[in-house]
Short mmCIF file of C-alpha atoms in Angstrom, two decimals:
data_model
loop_
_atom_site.label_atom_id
_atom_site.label_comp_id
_atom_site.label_asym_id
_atom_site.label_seq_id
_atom_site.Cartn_x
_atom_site.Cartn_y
_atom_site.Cartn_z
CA UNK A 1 15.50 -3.36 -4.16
CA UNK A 2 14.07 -1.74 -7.03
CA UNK A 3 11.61 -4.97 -7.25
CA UNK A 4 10.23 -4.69 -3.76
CA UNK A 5 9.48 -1.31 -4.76
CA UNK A 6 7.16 -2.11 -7.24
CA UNK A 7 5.80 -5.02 -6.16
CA UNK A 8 4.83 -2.39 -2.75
CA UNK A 9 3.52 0.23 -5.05
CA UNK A 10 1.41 -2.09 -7.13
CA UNK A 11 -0.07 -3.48 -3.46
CA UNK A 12 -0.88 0.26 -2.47
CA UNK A 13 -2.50 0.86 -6.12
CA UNK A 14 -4.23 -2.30 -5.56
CA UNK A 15 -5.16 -1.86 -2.31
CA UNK A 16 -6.60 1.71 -2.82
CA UNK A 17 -8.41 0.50 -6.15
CA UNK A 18 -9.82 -2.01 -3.87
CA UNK A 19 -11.43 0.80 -1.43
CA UNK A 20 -12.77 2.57 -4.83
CA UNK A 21 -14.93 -0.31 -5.79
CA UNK A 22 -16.03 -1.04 -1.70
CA UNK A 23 -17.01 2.64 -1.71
CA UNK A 24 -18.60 2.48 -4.84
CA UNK A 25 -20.66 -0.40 -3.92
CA UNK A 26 -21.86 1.15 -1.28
CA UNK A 27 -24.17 -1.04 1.69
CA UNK A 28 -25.99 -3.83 -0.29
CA UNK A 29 -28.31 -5.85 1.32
CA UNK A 30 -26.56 -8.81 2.48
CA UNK A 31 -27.87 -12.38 0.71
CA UNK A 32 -30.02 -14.44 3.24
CA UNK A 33 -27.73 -16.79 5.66
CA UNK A 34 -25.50 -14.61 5.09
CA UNK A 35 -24.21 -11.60 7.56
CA UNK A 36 -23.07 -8.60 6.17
CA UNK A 37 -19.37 -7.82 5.29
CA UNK A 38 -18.54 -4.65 7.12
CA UNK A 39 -16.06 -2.11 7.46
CA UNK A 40 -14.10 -3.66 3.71
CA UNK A 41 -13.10 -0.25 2.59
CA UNK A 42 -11.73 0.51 5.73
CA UNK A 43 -9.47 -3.29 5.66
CA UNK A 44 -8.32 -2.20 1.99
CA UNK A 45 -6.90 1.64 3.09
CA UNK A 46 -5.53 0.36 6.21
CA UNK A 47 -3.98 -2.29 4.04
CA UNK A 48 -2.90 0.42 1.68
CA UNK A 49 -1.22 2.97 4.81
CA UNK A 50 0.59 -0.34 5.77
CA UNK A 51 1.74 -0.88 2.84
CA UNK A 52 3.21 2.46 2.50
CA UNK A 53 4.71 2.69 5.93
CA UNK A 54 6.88 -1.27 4.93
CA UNK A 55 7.87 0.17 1.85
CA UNK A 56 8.94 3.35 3.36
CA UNK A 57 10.80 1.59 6.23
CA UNK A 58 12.27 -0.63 3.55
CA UNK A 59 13.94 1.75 1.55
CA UNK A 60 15.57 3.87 4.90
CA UNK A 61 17.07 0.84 6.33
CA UNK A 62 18.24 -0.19 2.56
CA UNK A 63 19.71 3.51 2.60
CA UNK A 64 21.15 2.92 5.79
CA UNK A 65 23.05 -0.52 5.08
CA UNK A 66 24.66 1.16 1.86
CA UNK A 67 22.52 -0.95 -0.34
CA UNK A 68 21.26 1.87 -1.98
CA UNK A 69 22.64 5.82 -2.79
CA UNK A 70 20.85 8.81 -3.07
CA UNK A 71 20.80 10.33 -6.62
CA UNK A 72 19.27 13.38 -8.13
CA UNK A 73 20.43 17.09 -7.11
CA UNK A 74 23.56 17.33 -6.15
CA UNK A 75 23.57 19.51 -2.90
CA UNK A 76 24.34 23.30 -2.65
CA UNK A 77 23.43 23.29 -6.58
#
């Protein structure tokens, strides 16, 4: 379990990274033949929220099945 975790947070950092560079880019002209690539930052966060919600859903049925316990605070301390 603790794998799938990080290979899901290294997707969202990826993913998100990703959007920084399409955003940073900004619109460049697009080469002749060639029509424009739209709406890539847009693919990357949605890939990124995705992401997020598999790993999320991932580690509440893995809670569920009793493949993994809660740790930290103990309650009512």
């Amino acid at each position: 379990m603790k794998i799938l975790v990080v290979i899901a947070f290294i997707g969202i950092v990826l993913s998100l990274g990703s959007a920084l560079v399409y955003m940073m880019r900004g619109n460049t002209p697009p080469v002749e033949g060639q029509s424009p690539k739209k709406g890539s930052m847009a693919t990357a966060l949605a890939f990124r929220v995705g992401f997020s919600i598999v790993l999320f859903l991932c580690v509440l049925v893995s809670w569920k099945m009793g493949w993994i316990q809660p740790t930290g605070i103990p309650p009512g301390a």
